[in-house]
Amino acid sequence: LHTSFLPPVSCSGLVKFATAAEDNDVKLAADIVKLNQGNLQEFGIRGPALKQIQTLIANKPEDANIVAGMQCLDRRRVVNRFLQAFPGNFHTAFDFAMSITDEMGRGLASRIQINAHLKKYADDMQAALDNARKDLVEVKRIVVAPVPPPKIPNFWVTQWLNSLGLKHLSMHFIGQSLSHYEDVVVEPILEVEELKKMGVRKVGDQRKIRREIKRLLDGGDDGLKHVYRGSKEAKSMFKAASVVTALLDSNKAKL
């Protein structure tokens, strides 16, 4: 990930993504395209970095230039790019290309990395060559301080999932406006494909959630006391409070 997918290490947000992704066994492009916003947020990705990665995963035609920047250049293209920066220096360009491609001529650095490297050494062609492999290929894995997990709002769904041993999935539900009892416990029950799109990827978790929703729909107790369940509960509480207020006002009038 660090050398073939991500831009220069100066983009700290994406370096954090690479480290967190590798720790979660996401190492190939095929793994990356399966990620959704919930997964990326679990990795601690926020703000511009999150938007950039989502753009890469979506790979829409209108974002072709952005995606192209993340692709690794083969040896011929590296030579051409070097000659654009240092015209007429073909032998140095070839040596540069050899240092950042493999024995088959396949690239080991992205277009963005190469562009940033050549810009860095724009006034020193020899330094660009001498530091190419170290800066672009031999990228050391950066140790990033762990990002504290985001504070999870204490909605009904948080308490419910916690009772099922699935509290870590709370933000997947909350992010889809499934925060309260009435949002989740409704017909039709959430389908497996819907759960997958939300980021619930494990079959066991999917089955447990669907089974528990069905149980609640059949009249089962969620076992949660003193937990706010949503707008229906709020309306009920407001109605009860109104009745009490009316009685108090009536008693005052009699006095």
XYZ file of N, CA and C in Angstrom:
765
model
N 0.810 -1.205 0.000
C 0.000 0.000 0.000
C 0.848 1.262 0.000
N 1.916 1.287 0.801
C 2.681 2.508 0.948
C 3.375 2.938 -0.338
N 3.799 1.988 -1.158
C 4.584 2.362 -2.323
C 3.787 2.385 -3.615
N 2.745 1.589 -3.725
C 2.070 1.490 -5.011
C 0.697 2.133 -5.048
N 0.113 2.410 -3.910
C -1.244 2.940 -3.923
C -1.315 4.368 -3.408
N -0.494 4.701 -2.422
C -0.631 5.984 -1.768
C 0.296 7.037 -2.335
N -0.093 8.315 -2.213
C 0.784 9.398 -2.629
C 1.930 9.559 -1.655
N 2.787 10.590 -1.811
C 3.949 10.735 -0.955
C 3.599 10.707 0.519
N 4.580 10.319 1.331
C 4.330 10.152 2.759
C 3.968 11.460 3.432
N 4.129 12.577 2.754
C 3.740 13.853 3.336
C 2.236 13.942 3.523
N 1.482 13.142 2.766
C 0.028 13.113 2.937
C -0.290 12.234 4.135
N -0.130 12.775 5.325
C -0.188 11.980 6.548
C -1.510 11.257 6.726
N -2.623 11.863 6.241
C -3.906 11.200 6.402
C -3.955 9.868 5.700
N -3.363 9.787 4.513
C -3.372 8.548 3.761
C -2.352 7.558 4.286
N -1.272 8.056 4.860
C -0.315 7.153 5.489
C -0.967 6.473 6.685
N -1.746 7.237 7.428
C -2.476 6.644 8.555
C -3.425 5.566 8.050
N -4.055 5.833 6.918
C -4.957 4.842 6.336
C -4.204 3.570 5.991
N -3.027 3.726 5.371
C -2.252 2.563 4.961
C -1.877 1.711 6.159
N -1.429 2.366 7.216
C -1.021 1.632 8.413
C -2.203 0.905 9.036
N -3.321 1.619 9.193
C -4.505 1.008 9.788
C -5.062 -0.097 8.903
N -5.026 0.113 7.589
C -5.541 -0.896 6.658
C -4.715 -2.172 6.734
N -3.399 -2.027 6.738
C -2.531 -3.203 6.822
C -2.759 -3.952 8.126
N -2.990 -3.209 9.214
C -3.245 -3.849 10.506
C -4.537 -4.641 10.493
N -5.455 -4.269 9.608
C -6.734 -4.969 9.497
C -6.774 -5.889 8.275
N -5.576 -6.278 7.806
C -5.435 -7.241 6.715
C -6.055 -6.754 5.406
N -6.035 -5.440 5.188
C -6.447 -4.861 3.908
C -5.168 -4.458 3.195
N -4.740 -5.279 2.238
C -3.431 -5.070 1.620
C -3.463 -4.974 0.105
N -4.538 -5.459 -0.502
C -4.619 -5.483 -1.957
C -5.705 -4.529 -2.451
N -5.597 -4.150 -3.720
C -6.618 -3.288 -4.318
C -7.998 -3.934 -4.224
N -8.036 -5.267 -4.366
C -9.312 -5.988 -4.281
C -9.936 -5.848 -2.900
N -9.107 -5.699 -1.862
C -9.611 -5.492 -0.501
C -10.115 -4.063 -0.330
N -9.400 -3.128 -0.936
C -9.710 -1.717 -0.760
C -11.068 -1.365 -1.351
N -11.373 -1.889 -2.534
C -12.616 -1.513 -3.211
C -13.855 -2.024 -2.468
N -13.669 -2.923 -1.521
C -14.793 -3.447 -0.754
C -15.112 -2.579 0.460
N -14.250 -1.628 0.764
C -14.434 -0.804 1.946
C -15.533 0.226 1.734
N -16.241 0.553 2.810
C -17.227 1.630 2.753
C -16.866 2.694 3.781
N -17.685 3.721 3.888
C -17.367 4.834 4.780
C -17.221 4.383 6.228
N -18.074 3.438 6.644
C -17.984 2.946 8.018
C -16.638 2.290 8.300
N -16.166 1.468 7.342
C -14.865 0.812 7.505
C -13.754 1.840 7.610
N -13.780 2.853 6.737
C -12.727 3.868 6.720
C -12.721 4.660 8.023
N -13.905 4.940 8.558
C -13.977 5.668 9.825
C -13.439 4.816 10.973
N -13.633 3.503 10.873
C -13.052 2.616 11.878
C -11.531 2.694 11.865
N -10.951 2.950 10.685
C -9.504 3.071 10.549
C -9.003 4.433 11.010
N -9.925 5.314 11.420
C -9.527 6.634 11.901
C -9.399 7.672 10.802
N -9.988 7.407 9.631
C -9.867 8.336 8.512
C -10.990 9.355 8.578
N -10.632 10.633 8.485
C -11.591 11.720 8.558
C -11.259 12.783 7.513
N -12.192 13.679 7.276
C -11.944 14.874 6.482
C -11.518 14.614 5.046
N -10.560 15.423 4.547
C -10.133 15.335 3.142
C -9.599 13.949 2.761
N -8.883 13.307 3.690
C -8.345 11.973 3.388
C -9.474 10.988 3.110
N -10.547 11.073 3.906
C -11.700 10.190 3.703
C -12.322 10.428 2.333
N -12.477 11.698 1.969
C -13.069 12.035 0.676
C -12.193 11.545 -0.469
N -10.869 11.678 -0.321
C -9.959 11.265 -1.390
C -9.999 9.755 -1.596
N -10.019 9.019 -0.510
C -10.048 7.558 -0.618
C -11.376 7.089 -1.206
N -12.477 7.729 -0.797
C -13.776 7.372 -1.365
C -13.806 7.646 -2.868
N -13.144 8.717 -3.291
C -13.060 9.035 -4.718
C -12.322 7.934 -5.467
N -11.231 7.462 -4.872
C -10.445 6.405 -5.508
C -11.233 5.106 -5.600
N -11.961 4.787 -4.540
C -12.737 3.545 -4.524
C -13.872 3.610 -5.550
N -14.546 4.762 -5.619
C -15.668 4.914 -6.560
C -15.181 4.856 -8.008
N -13.995 5.434 -8.275
C -13.370 5.385 -9.613
C -14.338 5.828 -10.708
N -14.942 6.994 -10.536
C -15.894 7.504 -11.525
C -15.151 8.161 -12.694
N -15.741 8.151 -13.872
C -15.078 8.741 -15.047
C -14.675 10.193 -14.840
N -15.515 10.963 -14.129
C -15.204 12.377 -13.940
C -14.001 12.599 -13.010
N -13.598 11.539 -12.289
C -12.441 11.644 -11.386
C -11.223 10.920 -11.954
N -11.210 10.714 -13.267
C -10.148 9.920 -13.894
C -8.756 10.481 -13.625
N -8.615 11.802 -13.609
C -7.298 12.402 -13.380
C -6.769 12.104 -11.989
N -7.669 12.109 -11.005
C -7.260 11.824 -9.628
C -6.812 10.372 -9.510
N -7.614 9.471 -10.070
C -7.291 8.044 -9.990
C -5.994 7.744 -10.742
N -5.814 8.387 -11.895
C -4.605 8.164 -12.688
C -3.360 8.550 -11.908
N -3.483 9.562 -11.075
C -2.336 9.999 -10.282
C -1.854 8.963 -9.296
N -2.726 8.023 -8.949
C -2.364 6.991 -7.980
C -1.796 5.744 -8.653
N -1.812 5.711 -9.977
C -1.319 4.536 -10.688
C 0.200 4.565 -10.806
N 0.791 3.378 -10.797
C 2.241 3.268 -10.940
C 2.631 3.354 -12.420
N 3.647 4.149 -12.700
C 4.111 4.309 -14.076
C 5.107 3.209 -14.445
N 4.978 2.665 -15.646
C 5.958 1.681 -16.091
C 7.249 2.411 -16.490
N 8.286 1.629 -16.845
C 9.617 2.210 -17.073
C 9.607 3.268 -18.181
N 8.903 2.997 -19.278
C 8.881 3.951 -20.392
C 8.272 5.282 -19.958
N 7.178 5.205 -19.207
C 6.520 6.430 -18.769
C 7.365 7.179 -17.741
N 8.106 6.445 -16.929
C 8.985 7.101 -15.964
C 10.075 7.879 -16.702
N 10.646 7.245 -17.731
C 11.679 7.927 -18.533
C 11.111 9.217 -19.126
N 9.930 9.130 -19.700
C 9.305 10.308 -20.312
C 9.039 11.402 -19.292
N 8.582 10.988 -18.107
C 8.291 12.001 -17.075
C 9.580 12.668 -16.601
N 10.658 11.896 -16.476
C 11.937 12.461 -16.044
C 12.458 13.452 -17.092
N 12.296 13.095 -18.361
C 12.767 13.968 -19.442
C 11.966 15.268 -19.513
N 10.719 15.212 -19.048
C 9.940 16.446 -18.974
C 10.528 17.395 -17.936
N 11.037 16.795 -16.856
C 11.622 17.609 -15.792
C 13.046 18.031 -16.128
N 13.797 17.133 -16.771
C 15.198 17.404 -17.116
C 15.434 17.045 -18.591
N 15.033 17.903 -19.494
C 15.122 17.601 -20.937
C 16.553 17.279 -21.389
N 16.637 16.284 -22.280
C 17.921 15.967 -22.906
C 18.825 15.040 -22.128
N 18.438 14.658 -20.942
C 19.292 13.796 -20.099
C 18.759 12.368 -20.127
N 18.844 11.728 -21.287
C 18.240 10.415 -21.462
C 18.889 9.355 -20.572
N 20.219 9.318 -20.495
C 20.893 8.278 -19.706
C 20.524 8.376 -18.233
N 20.484 9.587 -17.711
C 20.075 9.760 -16.309
C 18.611 9.371 -16.135
N 17.789 9.711 -17.122
C 16.369 9.358 -17.068
C 16.195 7.841 -17.025
N 16.999 7.131 -17.832
C 16.903 5.671 -17.854
C 17.353 5.085 -16.518
N 18.441 5.617 -15.955
C 18.913 5.135 -14.646
C 17.865 5.393 -13.569
N 17.232 6.549 -13.646
C 16.171 6.896 -12.693
C 15.025 5.893 -12.801
N 14.610 5.614 -14.029
C 13.507 4.679 -14.255
C 13.865 3.272 -13.789
N 15.109 2.858 -14.023
C 15.549 1.534 -13.581
C 15.472 1.402 -12.060
N 15.732 2.501 -11.363
C 15.790 2.437 -9.893
C 14.418 2.333 -9.249
N 13.363 2.718 -9.981
C 12.028 2.695 -9.362
C 11.051 1.799 -10.130
N 11.602 0.853 -10.900
C 10.774 -0.163 -11.550
C 11.397 -1.533 -11.279
N 10.601 -2.591 -11.456
C 11.137 -3.920 -11.202
C 11.809 -4.479 -12.455
N 12.249 -5.736 -12.384
C 12.994 -6.327 -13.501
C 12.150 -6.471 -14.763
N 10.825 -6.443 -14.616
C 9.935 -6.533 -15.771
C 9.526 -5.151 -16.297
N 10.045 -4.113 -15.659
C 9.708 -2.751 -16.098
C 8.442 -2.202 -15.491
N 7.868 -2.922 -14.530
C 6.648 -2.457 -13.884
C 6.984 -1.434 -12.812
N 6.135 -0.416 -12.700
C 6.401 0.676 -11.767
C 6.246 0.289 -10.307
N 7.058 0.936 -9.453
C 7.005 0.724 -8.014
C 6.617 2.001 -7.275
N 6.327 3.057 -8.028
C 5.939 4.332 -7.419
C 4.825 4.950 -8.252
N 3.929 5.677 -7.577
C 2.794 6.286 -8.277
C 3.205 7.571 -8.985
N 2.344 7.986 -9.892
C 2.586 9.233 -10.627
C 2.714 10.409 -9.657
N 1.856 10.438 -8.641
C 1.896 11.532 -7.663
C 3.227 11.539 -6.918
N 3.693 10.357 -6.514
C 4.979 10.267 -5.822
C 6.116 10.790 -6.697
N 6.124 10.342 -7.943
C 7.200 10.741 -8.857
C 7.167 12.251 -9.105
N 5.979 12.794 -9.338
C 5.863 14.231 -9.558
C 6.369 15.025 -8.360
N 6.002 14.587 -7.169
C 6.441 15.292 -5.962
C 7.963 15.191 -5.800
N 8.513 14.021 -6.123
C 9.958 13.810 -6.014
C 10.713 14.720 -6.985
N 10.277 14.778 -8.228
C 10.950 15.605 -9.222
C 10.805 17.090 -8.894
N 9.699 17.469 -8.299
C 9.519 18.860 -7.883
C 10.460 19.196 -6.733
N 10.622 18.243 -5.829
C 11.508 18.447 -4.679
C 12.948 18.690 -5.122
N 13.374 17.945 -6.145
C 14.760 18.053 -6.614
C 14.838 18.747 -7.979
N 13.957 19.701 -8.197
C 13.892 20.377 -9.500
C 15.196 21.063 -9.885
N 15.979 21.470 -8.887
C 17.235 22.187 -9.164
C 18.464 21.287 -9.048
N 18.242 19.994 -8.861
C 19.387 19.095 -8.658
C 19.071 17.722 -9.256
N 19.370 17.550 -10.526
C 19.053 16.306 -11.227
C 19.748 15.105 -10.582
N 21.002 15.265 -10.188
C 21.746 14.157 -9.615
C 21.139 13.707 -8.287
N 20.684 14.668 -7.492
C 20.041 14.335 -6.225
C 18.723 13.600 -6.462
N 18.015 13.989 -7.521
C 16.766 13.304 -7.869
C 17.030 11.842 -8.177
N 18.148 11.574 -8.876
C 18.515 10.200 -9.190
C 19.007 9.460 -7.955
N 19.902 10.091 -7.202
C 20.522 9.429 -6.053
C 19.514 9.059 -4.975
N 18.473 9.859 -4.826
C 17.513 9.634 -3.743
C 16.231 8.942 -4.210
N 16.174 8.578 -5.476
C 14.939 8.029 -6.031
C 14.487 6.756 -5.321
N 15.374 5.788 -5.241
C 14.959 4.508 -4.658
C 14.640 4.651 -3.174
N 15.465 5.424 -2.478
C 15.242 5.590 -1.038
C 13.912 6.296 -0.758
N 13.617 7.339 -1.536
C 12.415 8.129 -1.281
C 11.143 7.505 -1.845
N 11.258 6.773 -2.958
C 10.067 6.307 -3.653
C 9.776 4.818 -3.527
N 10.788 4.026 -3.270
C 10.595 2.571 -3.223
C 10.802 2.015 -1.823
N 11.888 2.429 -1.188
C 12.200 1.902 0.140
C 11.498 2.729 1.212
N 10.192 2.821 1.078
C 9.395 3.610 2.013
C 9.187 2.801 3.286
N 9.632 3.364 4.384
C 9.500 2.647 5.652
C 8.072 2.768 6.177
N 7.653 1.722 6.792
C 6.318 1.728 7.396
C 6.302 2.733 8.533
N 5.410 3.692 8.439
C 5.353 4.751 9.444
C 4.492 4.306 10.612
N 5.036 4.454 11.797
C 4.294 4.107 13.007
C 3.459 5.314 13.402
N 2.174 5.153 13.344
C 1.262 6.251 13.644
C 0.605 6.001 14.994
N 0.559 7.039 15.803
C -0.077 6.906 17.107
C -1.529 6.489 16.910
N -2.010 5.534 17.705
C -3.396 5.074 17.536
C -4.387 6.210 17.708
N -5.374 6.231 16.854
C -6.413 7.256 16.916
C -7.469 6.816 17.921
N -7.782 7.661 18.896
C -8.809 7.255 19.862
C -10.133 7.012 19.163
N -10.834 5.960 19.532
C -12.103 5.662 18.860
C -13.100 6.795 19.065
N -13.908 7.082 18.049
C -14.892 8.164 18.187
C -15.915 7.829 19.267
N -16.352 8.852 19.962
C -17.347 8.644 21.007
C -18.670 8.259 20.356
N -19.213 7.140 20.768
C -20.456 6.646 20.174
C -21.650 7.231 20.917
N -22.563 7.917 20.211
C -23.759 8.466 20.868
C -24.537 7.362 21.572
N -25.109 7.701 22.707
C -25.790 6.697 23.524
C -27.254 6.548 23.125
N -27.478 6.163 21.859
C -28.830 5.937 21.375
C -29.300 4.532 21.770
N -30.579 4.274 21.505
C -31.115 2.938 21.792
C -30.333 1.865 21.051
N -30.020 2.118 19.775
C -29.345 1.093 18.982
C -27.971 0.758 19.568
N -27.320 1.753 20.184
C -26.018 1.504 20.816
C -26.171 0.517 21.965
N -27.164 0.756 22.814
C -27.397 -0.129 23.961
C -27.838 -1.516 23.508
N -28.663 -1.538 22.493
C -29.165 -2.822 21.984
C -28.034 -3.665 21.405
N -27.212 -3.060 20.542
C -26.092 -3.788 19.946
C -25.086 -4.203 21.010
N -24.914 -3.365 22.014
C -24.008 -3.725 23.112
C -24.508 -4.972 23.824
N -25.820 -5.082 23.990
C -26.388 -6.268 24.648
C -26.186 -7.530 23.817
N -25.962 -7.338 22.501
C -25.723 -8.475 21.603
C -24.230 -8.742 21.402
N -23.392 -7.920 22.052
C -21.948 -8.058 21.861
C -21.473 -7.452 20.548
N -22.261 -6.519 20.017
C -21.949 -5.941 18.704
C -21.868 -4.411 18.767
N -21.453 -3.867 19.888
C -21.421 -2.411 20.038
C -20.531 -1.749 18.986
N -19.501 -2.468 18.525
C -18.588 -1.900 17.528
C -19.280 -1.590 16.201
N -20.497 -2.105 16.024
C -21.238 -1.844 14.792
C -22.201 -0.661 14.931
N -22.216 -0.017 16.081
C -23.193 1.041 16.351
C -23.156 2.154 15.323
N -21.943 2.637 14.987
C -21.838 3.764 14.066
C -22.317 3.408 12.655
N -22.279 2.128 12.317
C -22.799 1.709 11.015
C -24.308 1.968 10.950
N -25.001 1.734 12.069
C -26.440 1.971 12.137
C -26.736 3.462 12.265
N -26.054 4.122 13.181
C -26.304 5.546 13.420
C -26.027 6.354 12.155
N -24.996 5.971 11.414
C -24.655 6.663 10.176
C -25.729 6.544 9.107
N -26.613 5.554 9.254
C -27.719 5.361 8.311
C -29.053 5.806 8.906
N -28.983 6.630 9.971
C -30.183 7.143 10.661
C -31.032 6.020 11.243
N -30.374 4.969 11.688
C -31.054 3.863 12.373
C -30.626 3.914 13.838
N -31.141 4.907 14.549
C -30.668 5.175 15.906
C -31.612 4.682 16.986
N -32.905 4.665 16.670
C -33.907 4.371 17.689
C -34.651 3.073 17.400
N -35.370 2.618 18.407
C -36.133 1.368 18.325
C -37.014 1.345 17.082
N -37.736 2.436 16.870
C -38.692 2.486 15.765
C -38.013 2.515 14.394
N -36.727 2.870 14.355
C -35.988 2.871 13.095
C -35.554 1.465 12.698
N -35.268 0.656 13.703
C -34.680 -0.666 13.466
C -35.730 -1.775 13.477
N -36.620 -1.727 14.459
C -37.598 -2.804 14.646
C -38.850 -2.496 13.820
N -38.730 -2.682 12.523
C -39.837 -2.419 11.596
C -39.818 -3.471 10.486
N -40.950 -3.613 9.871
C -41.057 -4.458 8.674
C -40.817 -3.596 7.443
N -40.162 -4.092 6.410
C -39.481 -5.391 6.379
C -38.161 -5.349 7.147
N -37.762 -6.504 7.652
C -36.509 -6.604 8.388
C -35.343 -6.291 7.455
N -34.309 -5.669 8.011
C -33.113 -5.355 7.216
C -32.610 -6.590 6.481
N -32.420 -6.455 5.179
C -31.926 -7.565 4.371
C -30.411 -7.714 4.536
N -29.914 -8.891 4.196
C -28.477 -9.161 4.301
C -27.684 -8.176 3.456
N -28.158 -7.907 2.242
C -27.447 -6.976 1.353
C -27.406 -5.576 1.933
N -28.476 -5.176 2.608
C -28.508 -3.860 3.245
C -27.489 -3.797 4.374
N -27.419 -4.862 5.150
C -26.448 -4.915 6.241
C -25.022 -4.873 5.701
N -24.784 -5.562 4.598
C -23.454 -5.545 3.988
C -23.066 -4.132 3.564
N -24.013 -3.430 2.922
C -23.740 -2.063 2.469
C -23.478 -1.139 3.651
N -24.067 -1.436 4.795
C -23.842 -0.632 5.991
C -22.487 -0.920 6.611
N -21.873 -2.045 6.230
C -20.570 -2.386 6.793
C -20.595 -3.574 7.736
N -21.757 -4.228 7.864
C -21.854 -5.447 8.688
C -21.467 -6.612 7.797
N -20.214 -7.000 7.829
C -19.691 -7.945 6.835
C -19.712 -9.401 7.286
N -19.693 -9.652 8.594
C -19.630 -11.034 9.077
C -21.013 -11.684 9.046
N -21.062 -12.884 8.502
C -22.332 -13.595 8.367
C -22.974 -13.825 9.729
N -22.172 -14.183 10.725
C -22.707 -14.420 12.060
C -23.372 -13.187 12.646
N -22.764 -12.019 12.430
C -23.346 -10.767 12.925
C -24.642 -10.455 12.196
N -24.652 -10.694 10.888
C -25.861 -10.450 10.097
C -27.019 -11.309 10.603
N -26.737 -12.583 10.846
C -27.786 -13.502 11.305
C -28.297 -13.110 12.684
N -27.377 -12.736 13.564
C -27.775 -12.376 14.924
C -28.671 -11.140 14.910
N -28.303 -10.147 14.123
C -29.084 -8.913 14.057
C -30.476 -9.188 13.494
N -30.542 -9.922 12.404
C -31.844 -10.220 11.793
C -32.709 -11.053 12.735
N -32.101 -12.013 13.408
C -32.845 -12.870 14.342
C -33.423 -12.049 15.499
N -32.619 -11.120 16.023
C -33.065 -10.326 17.162
C -34.144 -9.330 16.761
N -34.044 -8.771 15.553
C -35.083 -7.847 15.088
C -36.412 -8.593 14.953
N -36.356 -9.803 14.405
C -37.580 -10.603 14.256
C -38.178 -10.919 15.629
N -37.306 -11.227 16.587
C -37.793 -11.540 17.939
C -38.508 -10.338 18.553
N -37.951 -9.149 18.345
C -38.573 -7.940 18.875
C -39.889 -7.638 18.161
N -39.927 -7.887 16.862
C -41.171 -7.682 16.105
C -42.268 -8.627 16.583
N -41.864 -9.808 17.062
C -42.833 -10.796 17.564
C -43.244 -10.517 19.000
N -42.795 -9.367 19.535
C -43.209 -8.984 20.887
C -42.175 -9.230 21.950
N -40.975 -9.640 21.573
C -39.925 -9.888 22.553
C -39.457 -8.609 23.227
N -38.885 -8.766 24.415
C -38.390 -7.634 25.204
C -36.927 -7.364 24.846
N -36.585 -6.096 24.671
C -35.187 -5.788 24.347
C -34.295 -5.794 25.582
N -34.935 -5.882 26.785
C -34.156 -5.970 28.019
C -33.509 -4.669 28.444
N -33.858 -3.590 27.773
C -33.240 -2.300 28.079
C -34.226 -1.431 28.857
N -33.873 -1.113 30.074
C -34.725 -0.274 30.897
C -34.179 1.148 30.914
N -35.094 2.104 30.984
C -34.724 3.524 31.075
C -33.880 3.965 29.884
N -34.178 3.409 28.726
C -33.469 3.814 27.505
C -34.464 4.470 26.559
N -34.142 5.687 26.126
C -34.998 6.423 25.193
C -35.049 5.689 23.863
N -36.254 5.409 23.368
C -36.392 4.570 22.186
C -36.717 5.338 20.904
N -37.048 6.614 20.976
C -37.307 7.352 19.745
C -38.515 8.249 19.837
N -38.956 8.765 18.698
C -40.003 9.780 18.676
C -41.349 9.267 19.185
N -41.668 7.985 18.948
C -42.939 7.444 19.444
C -42.976 7.492 20.961
N -41.833 7.113 21.556
C -41.749 7.152 23.005
C -41.848 8.590 23.496
N -41.202 9.495 22.755
C -41.219 10.896 23.140
C -42.660 11.429 23.117
N -43.434 11.077 22.084
C -44.817 11.517 21.982
C -45.637 10.986 23.154
N -45.385 9.724 23.502
C -46.106 9.109 24.608
C -45.799 9.826 25.919
N -44.510 10.113 26.135
C -44.091 10.807 27.355
C -44.684 12.214 27.397
N -44.725 12.894 26.223
C -45.269 14.242 26.166
C -46.763 14.229 26.496
N -47.449 13.217 25.959
C -48.881 13.097 26.204
C -49.151 12.882 27.693
N -48.351 11.999 28.318
C -48.517 11.743 29.751
C -48.240 13.002 30.559
N -47.187 13.719 30.172
C -46.837 14.947 30.887
C -47.939 15.987 30.743
N -48.575 16.036 29.559
C -49.654 16.989 29.325
C -50.847 16.703 30.227
N -51.148 15.409 30.392
C -52.263 15.007 31.258
C -51.980 15.436 32.696
N -50.758 15.193 33.157
C -50.383 15.568 34.528
C -50.470 17.072 34.703
N -49.979 17.819 33.720
C -50.009 19.283 33.787
C -51.446 19.788 33.856
N -52.316 19.187 33.049
C -53.726 19.580 33.039
C -54.386 19.336 34.399
N -54.078 18.192 35.016
C -54.626 17.872 36.332
C -54.151 18.860 37.375
N -52.869 19.212 37.311
C -52.316 20.171 38.272
C -52.980 21.540 38.111
N -53.168 21.955 36.862
C -53.803 23.249 36.595
C -55.235 23.257 37.091
N -55.929 22.107 36.928
C -57.311 21.992 37.369
C -57.404 22.109 38.886
N -56.472 21.449 39.574
C -56.455 21.504 41.031
C -56.174 22.912 41.532
N -55.262 23.612 40.833
C -54.938 24.997 41.214
C -56.161 25.885 41.076
N -56.914 25.658 39.983
C -58.102 26.475 39.738
C -59.148 26.260 40.831
N -59.285 25.023 41.313
C -60.253 24.718 42.366
C -59.878 25.384 43.681
N -58.520 25.439 43.881
C -58.054 26.080 45.118
C -58.250 27.604 45.048
